[in-house]
Short mmCIF file of C-alpha atoms in Angstrom, two decimals:
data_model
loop_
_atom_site.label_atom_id
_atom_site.label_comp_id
_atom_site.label_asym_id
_atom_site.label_seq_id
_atom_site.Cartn_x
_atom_site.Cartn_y
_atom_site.Cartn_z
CA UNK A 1 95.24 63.31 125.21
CA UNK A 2 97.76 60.66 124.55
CA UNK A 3 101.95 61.21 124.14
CA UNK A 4 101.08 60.56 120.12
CA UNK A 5 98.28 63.48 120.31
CA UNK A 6 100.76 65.81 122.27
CA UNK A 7 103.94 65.03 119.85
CA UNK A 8 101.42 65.58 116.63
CA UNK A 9 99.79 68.76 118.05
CA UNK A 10 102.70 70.39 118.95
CA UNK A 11 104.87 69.39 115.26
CA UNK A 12 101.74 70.54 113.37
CA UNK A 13 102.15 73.70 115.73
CA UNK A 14 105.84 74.32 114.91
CA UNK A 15 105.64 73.51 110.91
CA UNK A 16 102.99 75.46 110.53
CA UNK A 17 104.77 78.76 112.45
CA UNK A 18 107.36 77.43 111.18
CA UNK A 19 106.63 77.42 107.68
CA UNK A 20 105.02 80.98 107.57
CA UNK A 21 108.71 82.56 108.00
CA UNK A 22 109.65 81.04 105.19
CA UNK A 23 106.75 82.53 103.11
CA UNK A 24 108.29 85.99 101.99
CA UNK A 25 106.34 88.72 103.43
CA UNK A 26 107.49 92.55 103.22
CA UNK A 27 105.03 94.89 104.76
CA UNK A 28 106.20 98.64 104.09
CA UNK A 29 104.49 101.52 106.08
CA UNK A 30 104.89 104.71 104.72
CA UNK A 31 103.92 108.07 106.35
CA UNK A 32 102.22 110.43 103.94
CA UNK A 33 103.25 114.18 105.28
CA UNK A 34 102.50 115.91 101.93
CA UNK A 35 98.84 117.25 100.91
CA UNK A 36 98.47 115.12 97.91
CA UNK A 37 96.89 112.61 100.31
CA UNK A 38 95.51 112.87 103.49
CA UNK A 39 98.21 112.67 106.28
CA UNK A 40 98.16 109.78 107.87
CA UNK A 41 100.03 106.10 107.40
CA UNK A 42 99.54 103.74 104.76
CA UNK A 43 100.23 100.02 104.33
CA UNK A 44 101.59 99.72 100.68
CA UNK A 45 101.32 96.39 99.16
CA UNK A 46 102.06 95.35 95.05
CA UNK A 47 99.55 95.31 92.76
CA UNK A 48 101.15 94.20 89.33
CA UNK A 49 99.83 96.80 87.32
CA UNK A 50 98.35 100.56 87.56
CA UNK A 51 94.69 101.65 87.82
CA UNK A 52 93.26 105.18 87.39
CA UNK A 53 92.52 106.57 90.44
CA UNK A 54 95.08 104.16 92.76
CA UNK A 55 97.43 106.03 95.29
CA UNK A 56 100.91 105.27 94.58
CA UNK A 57 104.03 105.19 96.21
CA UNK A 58 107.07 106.81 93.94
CA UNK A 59 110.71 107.86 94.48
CA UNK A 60 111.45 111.28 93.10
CA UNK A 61 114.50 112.51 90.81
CA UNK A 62 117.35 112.85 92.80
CA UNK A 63 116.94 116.84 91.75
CA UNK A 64 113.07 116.77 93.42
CA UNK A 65 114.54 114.43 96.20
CA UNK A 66 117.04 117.36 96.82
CA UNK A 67 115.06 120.43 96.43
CA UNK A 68 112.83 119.19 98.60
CA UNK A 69 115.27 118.04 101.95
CA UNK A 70 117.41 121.29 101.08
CA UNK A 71 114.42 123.49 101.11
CA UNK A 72 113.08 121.16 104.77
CA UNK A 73 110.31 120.21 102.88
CA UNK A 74 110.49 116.20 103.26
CA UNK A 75 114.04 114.12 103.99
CA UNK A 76 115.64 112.42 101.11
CA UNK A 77 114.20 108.80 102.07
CA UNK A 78 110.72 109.33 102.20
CA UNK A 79 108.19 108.17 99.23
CA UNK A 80 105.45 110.28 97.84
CA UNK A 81 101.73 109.31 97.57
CA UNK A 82 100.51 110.22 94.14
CA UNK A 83 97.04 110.10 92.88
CA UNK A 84 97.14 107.62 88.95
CA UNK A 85 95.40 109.95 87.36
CA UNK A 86 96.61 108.74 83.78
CA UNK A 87 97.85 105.34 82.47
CA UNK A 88 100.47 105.36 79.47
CA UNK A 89 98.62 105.52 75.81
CA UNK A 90 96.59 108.19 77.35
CA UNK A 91 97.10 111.68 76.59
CA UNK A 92 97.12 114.75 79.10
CA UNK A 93 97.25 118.18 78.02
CA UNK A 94 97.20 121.61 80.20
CA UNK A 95 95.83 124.70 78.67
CA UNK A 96 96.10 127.79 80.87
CA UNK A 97 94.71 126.11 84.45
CA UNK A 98 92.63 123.42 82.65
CA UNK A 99 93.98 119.82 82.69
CA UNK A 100 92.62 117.55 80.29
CA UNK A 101 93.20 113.89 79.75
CA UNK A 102 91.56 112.44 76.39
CA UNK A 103 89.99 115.85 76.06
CA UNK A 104 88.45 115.33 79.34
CA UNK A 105 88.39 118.44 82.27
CA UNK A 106 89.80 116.47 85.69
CA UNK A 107 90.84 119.78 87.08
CA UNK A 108 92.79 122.93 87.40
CA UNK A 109 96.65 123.27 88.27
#
């Protein structure tokens, strides 16, 4: 290989590692200790909107967030992995252990 071939391979080499840092990438891990997924760790990434049925990562009320590090459930930093279950428009209703949405059984509480 020629001093040109070594000089080009080795720029191209450098932009291009170069050039993925600036690209913003934010990988969040998040350790699921509760039951309402299995235990285990999960790569989260954005989706841009909600589906039925996707796991989600929320941030309780600061009264959950407490009750549950004062009572040694969970510390105050970590997320909870919920199950979408229902999307807004859509209408859920309990009656006695029976959880409807639309008029639809998906379960007992």
């Amino acid at each position: 290989m020629t001093r040109l071939g070594y000089v080009t391979a080795t720029l191209s080499s450098v932009l291009l590692i170069g050039g993925q840092s600036l690209v913003p990438v934010t990988p969040c891990l998040v350790w699921n200790a509760t039951a309402s997924a299995p235990t285990g760790l999960y790569a989260l990434q954005a989706t841009g909107r909600l589906r039925a049925m996707q796991l989600a990562a929320v941030r309780p009320p600061k009264p959950i967030v407490s009750f549950l590090a004062d009572g040694g459930f969970l510390p105050k930093s970590v997320l909870l992995l919920k199950h979408v279950l229902a999307l807004p428009g859509q209408t859920v209703c309990r009656a006695g252990a029976i959880v409807t949405i639309d008029g639809v059984d998906v379960g007992e509480a």
